[in-house]
Amino acid sequence: MEAESQMREVKYAADISSIREAQARIKPFVHQTPVLSSESLNALAGRQLFFKCECFQKGGAFKFRGACNAVFSLDDDQAVKGVVTHSSGNHAAALSLAAKLRGIPAYIVIPKNAPKCKVENVIRYGGQVIWSEPTMQSRESTAAKVLQETGAVLLHPYNDRRIISGQGTISLELLEQQVPQLDTIIVPISGGGLISGVALAAKSINPAIRVLAAEPEGANDAAQSKAAGRIITLPETNTVADGLRAFLGDLTWPVVRDLVDGIITVEDKEIIHAMKLCYEILKVVVEPSGAIGLAAVLSDSFKKNSAWKDCSNIGIILSGGNVDLGILWDAYRK
Amino acid sequence: MEAESQMREVKYAADISSIREAQARIKPFVHQTPVLSSESLNALAGRQLFFKCECFQKGGAFKFRGACNAVFSLDDDQAVKGVVTHSSGNHAAALSLAAKLRGIPAYIVIPKNAPKCKVENVIRYGGQVIWSEPTMQSRESTAAKVLQETGAVLLHPYNDRRIISGQGTISLELLEQQVPQLDTIIVPISGGGLISGVALAAKSINPAIRVLAAEPEGANDAAQSKAAGRIITLPETNTVADGLRAFLGDLTWPVVRDLVDGIITVEDKEIIHAMKLCYEILKVVVEPSGAIGLAAVLSDSFKKNSAWKDCSNIGIILSGGNVDLGILWDAYRK
């Protein structure tokens, strides 16, 4: 396998050892999330689908795995001044919760356009909110200022060995659960922390497994990066999937470049349709970013691509479920 | 234990043997549903809560367990002419699916006010819909007519040994899953099929376990029946929980009378609030009837009742997740 030989030659930011260490470290704190399946969705996809429900993870998203690993990796001396991050939401809530469990402060820089429910999660878990403009530049400069003032440790949402290793524990868990042998895993891609961890662990256990990314058309920097052979960033993004607007980092890009077998881009309307199917058929609350793996497997670009015709048993990571549902409740109350 | 001695003396419609037989019979067809927990909800309740997610069952509700047991209990000679039932929805879909798996017809009498999504499930699973007026009398007379015309077997939604035994498999599964020893199980009550099966199995395994019913104020026939010591029916019901409008039957009433330790009635606004918590915190899609167990445990009448102060580890059955979500999607599309 080409990917396998590359894994031996290139040193990536994380590896199966760091991921297994993360699994042991976070085990007392994380939920082992269930895998659900639906014959109705299998029929729609023409494949067997196995949904790894990270929306049931603490904080409502997979992000708690990485945040927990990072926070509990810190020496006591490092930890005491707290942690800082900038995040559109799920990493922020996850880091707040992990810091709370360790008993240290969490300073969270949040862009002003973050979904309300994600900000509420940060506050619920005791994180201290510092607002920034909704640009990566403003997020980073605001975080730098907080760092200087507090002496806390910066924990980047994805471009960090500890974070990537924590997210990789999803693969270990999924491949140990009672599902048929998976030949493919489909993973939402944003900054690449999740898919890097998942690919590094999954391909270490089974080098033949395919790892595919699902990305919104309106934030298709990863697809463009793969095509160009270098990191491409976009002047702006436009997608309903608020969790998938970040760009690849220098630690995640090499993994995406070498170990991700393909990127399936989908339109927002496909994401919304998949989200609807998750609610109506799986009975699982997902946010748009969380539904994109199902959108990918149902898309024409996946179904008609001969490269994926042998993808029969597919693991799909439902990455998170933090979504504002106020309108539903208003309707119910009437 | 009083309940235990009563179980030995009185012959109920089902027992641990019929429930274990049901478990073996339906095992190839049903999902083993996961148990979820949330520290946020534990904090709200002041107890440890374990949510048995029957909304993830095939057909979106626990009803498939009973329907599957009944359909696969039939002799070939009985089965060939098909099955008939009248149901506001979840039993109807469940029976349609079970009949489809056995390759026999299902004739479903549905009241005109049944939720759209429940009717769609019947049609999706190949059930033949026959409409009735939304009264129990019209449901029963229409079903009798279909019976006469088809020679099919009537499978009552709850007042049936095979149905009760199938629903009881939830207790077997829940008490075998990796949760702390439960001292209490809270179960939605309507016609009593679910709670009868759950109580018979759970108290056979652990006679000390408490089984509590959760019932809407606007359809509180079970609470009234317990108080009166005989089956009470209501001239009409008025609740958002469309699955909880049926009345106890002659097979379920003795179990409810003897083995159900208490009935907690809640208002519709409490059900809606609990439903919201299921979506926002558990990330699970429940219908109003499915959320009533959480509503009960959070209610003042439960919290302030000294009889329940020792209920520490509580299993809550999230019975179903079939709910019309059209309004949410309209809002998203805009």
XYZ file of C-alpha atoms in Angstrom:
668
model
C 0.000 0.000 0.000
C 1.339 3.387 -0.921
C -0.200 5.016 2.150
C 1.325 2.429 4.443
C 4.854 2.931 3.161
C 4.434 6.676 3.429
C 3.351 6.297 7.061
C 6.606 4.508 7.780
C 8.748 7.139 6.099
C 7.118 10.373 7.130
C 6.753 11.422 10.729
C 3.319 12.922 11.218
C 2.173 15.035 14.136
C 0.597 12.001 15.810
C 0.794 8.246 15.521
C -0.856 5.102 16.815
C 1.182 5.284 20.045
C 0.148 8.834 20.864
C -3.446 7.916 20.016
C -3.422 4.839 22.249
C -1.923 6.955 25.049
C -4.700 9.480 24.523
C -7.296 6.733 24.735
C -5.979 5.598 28.126
C -5.705 9.197 29.359
C -9.234 10.301 28.446
C -11.048 7.051 29.179
C -12.306 8.109 32.642
C -13.843 11.282 31.209
C -15.326 10.545 27.761
C -18.448 8.702 26.671
C -17.981 5.616 24.531
C -20.441 6.676 21.865
C -22.747 4.130 20.222
C -22.822 3.137 16.573
C -26.295 3.246 14.994
C -27.534 1.842 11.723
C -30.720 2.077 9.682
C -31.925 -0.189 6.913
C -33.858 2.729 5.436
C -30.653 4.752 5.095
C -28.735 1.711 3.829
C -31.343 1.376 1.093
C -31.000 5.055 0.154
C -27.210 4.784 0.008
C -26.990 1.337 -1.562
C -24.346 0.475 1.063
C -24.170 -0.561 4.701
C -23.729 2.542 6.850
C -22.561 2.653 10.470
C -23.013 5.968 12.229
C -20.536 6.776 14.985
C -22.551 9.163 17.142
C -20.081 11.721 18.455
C -22.999 14.118 18.855
C -23.622 12.118 22.068
C -20.097 12.905 23.287
C -19.787 15.233 26.281
C -20.197 18.811 25.097
C -22.176 17.496 22.125
C -19.244 16.888 19.757
C -16.068 14.856 19.181
C -14.018 17.886 20.204
C -14.050 16.846 23.853
C -11.724 13.940 23.059
C -8.908 16.170 21.826
C -9.469 18.897 24.394
C -9.511 16.386 27.217
C -6.301 14.761 26.002
C -4.580 18.119 25.702
C -5.675 19.443 29.096
C -4.744 16.265 30.942
C -1.374 16.115 29.110
C -0.244 19.373 30.726
C 2.207 19.388 33.639
C 0.778 20.887 36.800
C 3.047 23.934 36.368
C 1.760 24.514 32.851
C -1.858 23.831 33.753
C -2.221 26.194 36.686
C -2.432 29.373 34.583
C -5.167 27.878 32.456
C -5.736 27.364 28.750
C -6.674 29.646 25.858
C -8.208 28.963 22.476
C -10.102 30.541 19.622
C -12.961 28.534 18.193
C -16.322 28.921 16.517
C -17.786 26.820 19.245
C -17.434 23.090 19.746
C -13.725 23.095 20.615
C -14.426 26.032 22.892
C -17.104 24.197 24.870
C -15.005 21.044 24.936
C -11.962 22.892 26.261
C -14.079 24.676 28.873
C -15.400 21.338 30.113
C -11.975 19.669 30.121
C -10.487 22.623 32.025
C -13.349 22.527 34.505
C -12.683 18.830 35.138
C -9.007 19.626 35.751
C -9.915 22.650 37.879
C -8.120 25.264 35.791
C -9.379 28.378 33.952
C -10.296 28.341 30.233
C -10.171 31.600 28.222
C -12.187 31.291 25.033
C -11.954 33.686 22.072
C -15.185 33.370 20.094
C -16.072 35.063 16.797
C -19.186 37.213 17.019
C -21.067 35.062 14.461
C -20.804 31.806 16.433
C -24.104 29.922 16.972
C -25.842 30.898 20.196
C -26.085 27.330 21.506
C -22.337 26.844 21.152
C -21.615 30.002 23.146
C -24.112 28.859 25.783
C -22.216 25.579 26.076
C -18.972 27.473 26.774
C -20.675 29.466 29.513
C -22.408 26.351 30.937
C -19.010 24.686 31.327
C -17.451 27.699 32.993
C -15.329 29.039 30.119
C -14.536 32.787 30.098
C -15.727 34.289 26.787
C -13.664 36.934 24.953
C -15.286 38.139 21.704
C -13.429 38.635 18.401
C -14.363 39.612 14.853
C -15.373 36.637 12.686
C -12.048 36.452 10.801
C -9.187 34.054 11.455
C -6.842 37.043 11.798
C -8.930 38.671 14.518
C -9.377 35.327 16.294
C -5.621 34.721 16.346
C -4.614 38.249 17.397
C -7.210 38.329 20.180
C -5.994 34.947 21.431
C -2.376 36.180 21.379
C -3.371 39.153 23.535
C -5.120 36.896 26.075
C -2.072 34.619 26.154
C 0.178 37.524 26.986
C -2.089 38.764 29.755
C -2.720 35.421 31.451
C 0.336 33.243 30.800
C -2.075 30.450 29.919
C -1.316 27.670 27.415
C -2.659 28.069 23.880
C -4.494 25.010 22.663
C -5.179 25.329 18.962
C -8.476 23.726 17.871
C -6.784 21.280 15.507
C -3.164 22.035 14.636
C -1.792 20.295 17.736
C -0.419 16.794 18.316
C -2.428 16.322 21.522
C -5.678 17.379 19.867
C -5.109 15.179 16.812
C -4.251 12.214 19.057
C -7.426 12.694 21.082
C -9.633 12.808 17.984
C -7.938 9.644 16.727
C -9.412 7.690 19.621
C -12.679 7.675 17.647
C -11.105 5.245 15.163
C -9.880 2.928 17.911
C -13.317 2.836 19.462
C -15.210 2.481 16.177
C -13.039 -0.363 14.904
C -13.423 -2.219 18.221
C -17.216 -1.904 18.318
C -19.537 -4.637 17.143
C -19.846 -3.621 13.524
C -18.819 -5.564 10.425
C -15.286 -4.897 9.202
C -15.363 -1.399 7.757
C -13.721 -0.774 4.380
C -14.307 2.996 4.447
C -14.665 5.821 6.953
C -16.156 9.173 5.948
C -15.160 12.138 8.079
C -16.125 15.832 8.001
C -13.119 18.019 7.186
C -12.443 21.544 8.424
C -9.030 22.248 9.936
C -8.176 18.564 9.615
C -7.715 17.598 13.272
C -10.480 15.018 13.282
C -9.642 13.388 9.973
C -5.906 13.340 10.754
C -6.459 11.452 13.983
C -9.019 9.137 12.428
C -6.822 8.354 9.397
C -3.617 7.813 11.391
C -5.304 5.364 13.766
C -7.500 3.586 11.219
C -4.724 3.031 8.663
C -2.369 1.827 11.353
C -4.918 -0.841 12.326
C -6.030 -1.614 8.762
C -3.855 -0.102 6.018
C -6.427 -1.038 3.372
C -9.217 1.034 4.892
C -10.261 4.076 2.871
C -10.570 7.406 4.667
C -12.652 9.952 2.787
C -13.292 13.575 3.717
C -16.635 15.309 3.336
C -16.428 19.057 2.712
C -18.929 21.823 1.885
C -18.644 23.415 -1.602
C -18.617 26.818 0.074
C -15.508 26.013 2.156
C -13.671 23.613 -0.142
C -10.133 24.567 0.815
C -9.151 20.956 1.532
C -10.299 19.763 -1.897
C -8.422 22.663 -3.498
C -5.361 21.916 -1.368
C -5.348 18.242 -2.389
C -5.652 19.252 -6.050
C -2.855 21.830 -5.792
C -0.541 19.742 -3.633
C -0.172 22.562 -1.095
C -2.298 24.310 1.535
C -4.831 26.627 -0.088
C -6.807 29.083 2.014
C -9.893 30.941 0.852
C -10.668 34.675 1.096
C -14.068 33.763 2.519
C -16.306 30.783 3.176
C -20.025 30.405 2.695
C -21.763 27.348 4.120
C -24.508 26.383 6.543
C -21.970 24.070 8.202
C -20.579 26.566 10.704
C -18.138 24.012 12.094
C -16.386 23.442 8.751
C -15.035 26.900 7.933
C -11.455 26.503 9.185
C -8.433 25.836 6.939
C -5.817 23.079 7.129
C -2.787 23.631 9.355
C 0.839 22.655 8.850
C 0.390 19.590 11.116
C -2.843 18.349 9.564
C -2.011 19.020 5.916
C 0.643 16.266 5.536
C -1.846 13.688 6.840
C -4.612 14.935 4.586
C -2.191 15.024 1.638
C -0.918 11.470 2.146
C -3.563 9.448 3.953
C -6.933 10.853 2.929
C -8.043 8.886 -0.123
C -10.462 11.420 -1.492
C -12.553 14.483 -0.736
C -16.267 14.565 -1.515
C -17.665 18.071 -1.750
C -21.383 18.617 -1.233
C -23.743 21.561 -1.528
C -25.511 23.092 1.445
C -28.861 21.764 0.263
C -27.434 18.235 0.387
C -26.240 18.864 3.943
C -29.695 20.076 5.008
C -31.335 17.068 3.397
C -28.950 14.703 5.204
C -29.607 16.533 8.458
C -33.312 15.972 7.954
C -32.726 12.253 7.414
C -30.685 12.082 10.626
C -33.592 13.593 12.568
C -36.413 11.745 10.854
C -34.889 8.307 10.400
C -31.922 7.941 12.777
C -33.617 10.097 15.465
C -30.299 11.780 16.147
C -29.844 15.535 16.562
C -26.924 16.618 14.392
C -25.648 20.024 13.449
C -25.071 20.712 9.730
C -21.362 19.847 10.020
C -22.319 16.585 11.665
C -24.597 15.508 8.822
C -22.106 16.081 6.019
C -20.798 12.498 5.981
C -24.277 11.202 5.224
C -24.698 13.948 2.608
C -21.462 12.775 0.964
C -22.440 9.122 0.774
C -25.810 10.041 -0.751
C -24.341 12.506 -3.267
C -24.191 11.807 -6.986
C -20.484 12.630 -7.007
C -19.898 9.739 -4.604
C -22.422 7.290 -6.045
C -21.236 7.765 -9.630
C -17.494 7.733 -8.917
C -16.131 4.318 -9.891
C -13.265 4.751 -7.414
C -15.766 4.294 -4.563
C -17.899 1.499 -6.013
C -16.307 -1.056 -3.670
C -17.063 0.999 -0.535
C -19.542 -1.417 1.035
C -19.305 -1.105 4.826
C -18.912 2.559 5.611
C -18.346 4.192 8.970
C -19.742 7.732 9.064
C -18.761 10.080 11.840
C -21.673 12.192 13.061
C -19.305 14.734 14.514
C -21.596 16.964 16.553
C -25.112 17.960 17.484
C -24.958 21.560 18.683
C -27.603 23.439 16.737
C -30.068 26.201 17.616
C -33.534 24.670 17.652
C -35.458 27.647 18.957
C -37.796 27.796 16.020
C -38.987 24.235 16.525
C -39.934 24.997 20.086
C -41.709 28.213 19.222
C -43.818 26.227 16.793
C -44.586 23.585 19.400
C -45.608 26.115 21.998
C -48.253 27.650 19.724
C -41.929 -8.049 48.960
C -45.630 -7.649 48.475
C -45.255 -7.338 44.716
C -43.184 -10.501 44.543
C -45.695 -12.604 46.428
C -48.474 -11.225 44.264
C -46.543 -12.230 41.168
C -46.440 -15.797 42.421
C -50.148 -15.931 43.211
C -51.680 -14.085 40.293
C -51.264 -15.253 36.745
C -50.646 -12.220 34.567
C -50.887 -12.096 30.802
C -47.116 -12.531 30.469
C -44.241 -13.671 32.636
C -40.474 -13.886 32.622
C -40.601 -17.083 30.536
C -42.731 -15.578 27.791
C -40.502 -12.484 27.843
C -37.305 -14.532 27.533
C -38.883 -16.504 24.677
C -39.764 -13.221 23.016
C -36.187 -12.011 23.399
C -34.855 -15.099 21.608
C -37.544 -14.871 18.906
C -37.020 -11.203 18.010
C -33.255 -11.043 18.464
C -32.421 -11.402 14.746
C -34.707 -8.494 13.875
C -34.483 -5.792 16.568
C -31.805 -3.255 17.409
C -30.182 -3.508 20.826
C -30.676 0.147 21.700
C -27.996 2.095 23.567
C -28.279 3.660 27.015
C -27.182 7.302 27.174
C -26.455 9.514 30.139
C -25.740 13.196 30.692
C -24.159 14.877 33.673
C -26.075 18.055 32.849
C -29.389 16.203 33.124
C -28.231 14.345 36.250
C -27.550 17.732 37.818
C -31.026 18.994 36.878
C -32.672 15.881 38.298
C -30.447 15.464 41.342
C -30.218 11.738 40.476
C -28.316 9.491 38.069
C -30.398 9.001 34.934
C -29.934 6.298 32.303
C -31.868 6.784 29.091
C -32.868 3.643 27.218
C -33.168 4.943 23.667
C -36.037 3.020 22.093
C -36.468 5.919 19.684
C -33.530 4.269 17.872
C -35.492 1.010 17.574
C -36.607 -0.026 14.082
C -39.696 1.955 13.151
C -38.595 4.653 15.597
C -40.268 3.235 18.742
C -40.317 0.316 21.185
C -43.479 -0.968 19.485
C -41.470 -3.051 17.029
C -40.468 -5.420 19.831
C -44.039 -6.464 20.592
C -45.186 -6.456 16.982
C -42.228 -8.560 15.918
C -42.837 -11.065 18.706
C -46.515 -11.335 17.810
C -46.004 -11.724 14.066
C -43.275 -14.341 14.433
C -45.363 -16.219 17.036
C -48.060 -16.998 14.457
C -48.348 -20.422 12.832
C -47.874 -20.378 9.082
C -51.586 -21.124 8.630
C -52.553 -18.157 10.794
C -49.968 -15.849 9.295
C -50.784 -16.311 5.628
C -53.934 -14.162 5.687
C -52.073 -11.305 7.316
C -52.534 -9.173 10.403
C -54.861 -6.306 11.339
C -54.621 -3.593 13.940
C -55.905 -0.176 14.899
C -53.313 2.278 16.171
C -52.545 5.971 16.320
C -49.255 5.237 14.695
C -46.210 3.586 16.225
C -47.737 0.123 16.658
C -49.097 0.448 13.132
C -45.681 1.114 11.621
C -44.095 -1.564 13.771
C -46.660 -4.163 12.720
C -46.262 -3.192 9.061
C -42.515 -3.706 9.304
C -42.805 -7.008 11.181
C -45.349 -8.292 8.632
C -43.102 -7.193 5.781
C -40.200 -9.134 7.310
C -42.434 -12.219 7.543
C -43.786 -11.636 4.037
C -47.460 -11.311 4.990
C -49.963 -8.445 4.563
C -50.668 -5.884 7.312
C -54.013 -4.035 7.371
C -53.791 -0.898 9.476
C -56.792 1.056 10.778
C -55.581 4.584 11.545
C -57.580 7.423 13.114
C -57.766 10.492 10.890
C -55.926 12.670 13.450
C -52.757 10.525 13.554
C -49.464 12.417 13.031
C -48.394 12.531 9.395
C -44.961 11.041 10.037
C -46.493 8.006 11.708
C -48.791 7.382 8.746
C -45.807 7.779 6.409
C -43.960 5.107 8.376
C -46.849 2.681 7.869
C -46.782 3.313 4.135
C -42.964 3.106 3.987
C -43.111 -0.364 5.543
C -45.816 -1.565 3.162
C -48.826 -1.494 5.511
C -52.278 -1.037 3.908
C -53.969 2.012 5.478
C -57.707 1.989 6.291
C -58.927 5.272 7.838
C -61.283 5.508 10.831
C -62.755 8.319 12.918
C -60.545 9.340 15.868
C -62.582 7.474 18.509
C -61.799 4.109 20.046
C -65.259 2.892 19.010
C -64.714 3.740 15.342
C -61.202 2.256 15.441
C -62.506 -1.011 16.843
C -65.537 -1.324 14.557
C -63.477 -0.548 11.454
C -60.907 -3.144 12.488
C -63.691 -5.722 13.030
C -64.940 -5.106 9.504
C -61.448 -5.579 8.024
C -61.037 -8.783 10.042
C -64.248 -10.185 8.608
C -63.278 -9.317 5.051
C -59.704 -10.629 5.149
C -59.626 -13.434 7.676
C -56.465 -11.836 9.060
C -55.365 -12.055 12.707
C -56.156 -9.086 14.966
C -53.129 -7.885 16.903
C -54.228 -5.406 19.535
C -51.654 -2.640 20.190
C -51.211 -3.580 23.842
C -53.867 -5.887 25.296
C -52.122 -9.047 24.074
C -49.766 -11.504 25.742
C -47.401 -11.584 22.761
C -47.209 -7.795 22.587
C -46.642 -7.407 26.327
C -43.935 -10.084 26.239
C -42.153 -8.350 23.376
C -42.137 -4.985 25.156
C -40.777 -6.687 28.271
C -37.552 -7.487 26.424
C -36.568 -3.841 27.033
C -36.131 -4.630 30.741
C -33.977 -7.672 30.030
C -31.741 -5.642 27.759
C -31.563 -2.589 30.020
C -30.693 -4.573 33.127
C -27.946 -6.448 31.226
C -26.337 -3.293 29.823
C -23.355 -1.634 31.402
C -25.148 0.694 33.748
C -25.037 0.797 37.554
C -27.695 -1.287 39.299
C -30.949 0.525 38.730
C -33.312 1.022 41.665
C -36.093 2.595 39.571
C -37.446 2.492 36.029
C -39.771 5.208 34.734
C -42.010 4.222 31.835
C -44.594 6.142 29.774
C -48.084 4.731 30.275
C -50.898 4.617 27.743
C -52.666 1.287 27.207
C -50.169 -0.349 29.553
C -48.462 -2.821 27.212
C -45.014 -1.319 27.623
C -45.127 -0.856 31.377
C -46.652 -4.313 31.921
C -43.836 -6.019 30.055
C -41.183 -3.837 31.670
C -42.567 -4.373 35.199
C -43.037 -8.145 34.851
C -39.471 -8.655 33.601
C -37.757 -6.145 35.880
C -39.457 -7.314 39.086
C -38.771 -10.929 38.213
C -35.043 -10.109 37.962
C -34.981 -7.677 40.893
C -38.130 -7.671 43.059
C -36.941 -4.529 44.868
C -36.806 -2.379 41.753
C -39.441 0.370 41.566
C -41.436 0.738 38.372
C -43.094 4.121 37.993
C -45.458 5.263 35.252
C -45.375 8.717 33.662
C -48.733 9.949 32.382
C -50.063 13.234 30.925
C -52.574 15.183 33.046
C -54.848 15.348 30.016
C -55.045 11.537 29.679
C -54.675 10.467 33.305
C -56.877 7.368 33.131
C -54.177 5.139 34.647
C -53.744 7.416 37.677
C -57.509 7.528 38.112
C -57.721 3.743 37.702
C -55.046 3.145 40.347
C -56.871 5.489 42.728
C -60.250 3.850 42.085
C -58.995 0.259 42.079
C -60.669 -0.456 38.741
C -60.233 0.508 35.090
C -61.405 4.076 34.471
C -61.787 5.394 30.945
C -62.182 9.052 30.013
C -64.781 10.666 27.753
C -61.945 12.474 25.988
C -58.220 13.098 26.246
C -56.262 16.277 25.682
C -52.489 16.081 25.500
C -49.603 16.856 23.158
C -48.424 13.272 23.746
C -50.364 11.656 20.912
C -49.022 8.202 21.778
C -50.438 8.250 25.323
C -54.162 8.578 24.688
C -55.204 4.907 24.962
C -56.824 3.340 28.051
C -55.776 0.292 30.061
C -57.005 -3.122 28.926
C -58.117 -6.144 30.918
C -54.691 -7.798 30.456
C -52.583 -4.757 31.338
C -54.698 -3.446 34.230
C -53.838 -6.235 36.729
C -50.114 -5.619 36.167
C -50.505 -1.865 36.544
C -52.680 -2.383 39.633
C -50.229 -4.736 41.366
C -46.731 -4.051 40.087
C -46.565 -0.370 39.203
C -45.368 1.459 42.302
C -46.704 4.862 41.421
C -47.947 7.117 38.644
C -46.469 10.558 38.102
C -48.729 12.871 36.122
C -47.218 15.829 34.291
C -48.560 18.777 32.350
C -48.030 19.206 28.627
C -45.701 22.156 29.222
C -43.462 19.873 31.283
C -43.441 17.331 28.452
C -42.421 19.997 25.940
C -39.666 21.238 28.218
C -38.324 17.699 28.652
C -38.474 17.171 24.898
C -36.391 20.295 24.435
C -33.810 18.985 26.895
C -33.653 15.686 24.994
C -32.862 17.551 21.772
C -30.521 20.144 23.198
C -28.588 18.111 25.743
C -28.987 14.405 24.905
C -29.085 15.103 21.131
C -31.862 12.558 20.779
C -35.026 13.092 18.740
C -37.999 12.078 20.862
C -41.701 12.514 20.335
C -43.697 14.070 23.193
C -44.701 10.639 24.539
C -41.040 9.649 24.509
C -39.956 12.591 26.652
C -42.514 12.104 29.417
C -40.228 9.979 31.620
C -37.725 12.823 31.811
C -40.580 15.261 32.453
C -41.710 13.078 35.356
C -38.303 12.886 37.018
C -37.906 16.660 36.765
C -41.416 17.423 38.047
C -42.093 18.916 41.461
C -44.562 16.134 42.206
C -41.723 13.611 41.871
C -38.971 15.669 43.471
C -41.054 16.591 46.504
C -42.606 13.165 47.098
C -40.784 11.516 49.985
C -41.739 8.079 48.664
C -39.245 8.601 45.804
C -36.400 10.221 47.703
C -34.349 7.023 47.542
C -34.676 6.704 43.768
C -31.012 7.253 42.899
C -30.198 5.282 39.746
C -33.133 5.664 37.422
C -33.699 4.046 34.057
C -35.879 6.192 31.803
C -37.414 4.712 28.687
C -37.342 7.126 25.768
C -40.110 5.230 24.056
C -40.192 6.753 20.587
C -39.020 9.474 18.239
C -41.648 9.819 15.534
C -42.521 13.503 15.379
C -43.312 15.915 12.535
C -40.392 18.294 12.204
C -41.505 20.151 9.104
C -41.365 23.543 10.704
C -37.714 23.199 11.647
C -36.787 22.468 8.074
C -38.830 25.305 6.670
C -36.930 27.621 8.976
C -33.591 26.186 7.882
C -34.394 26.505 4.207
C -35.096 30.245 4.484
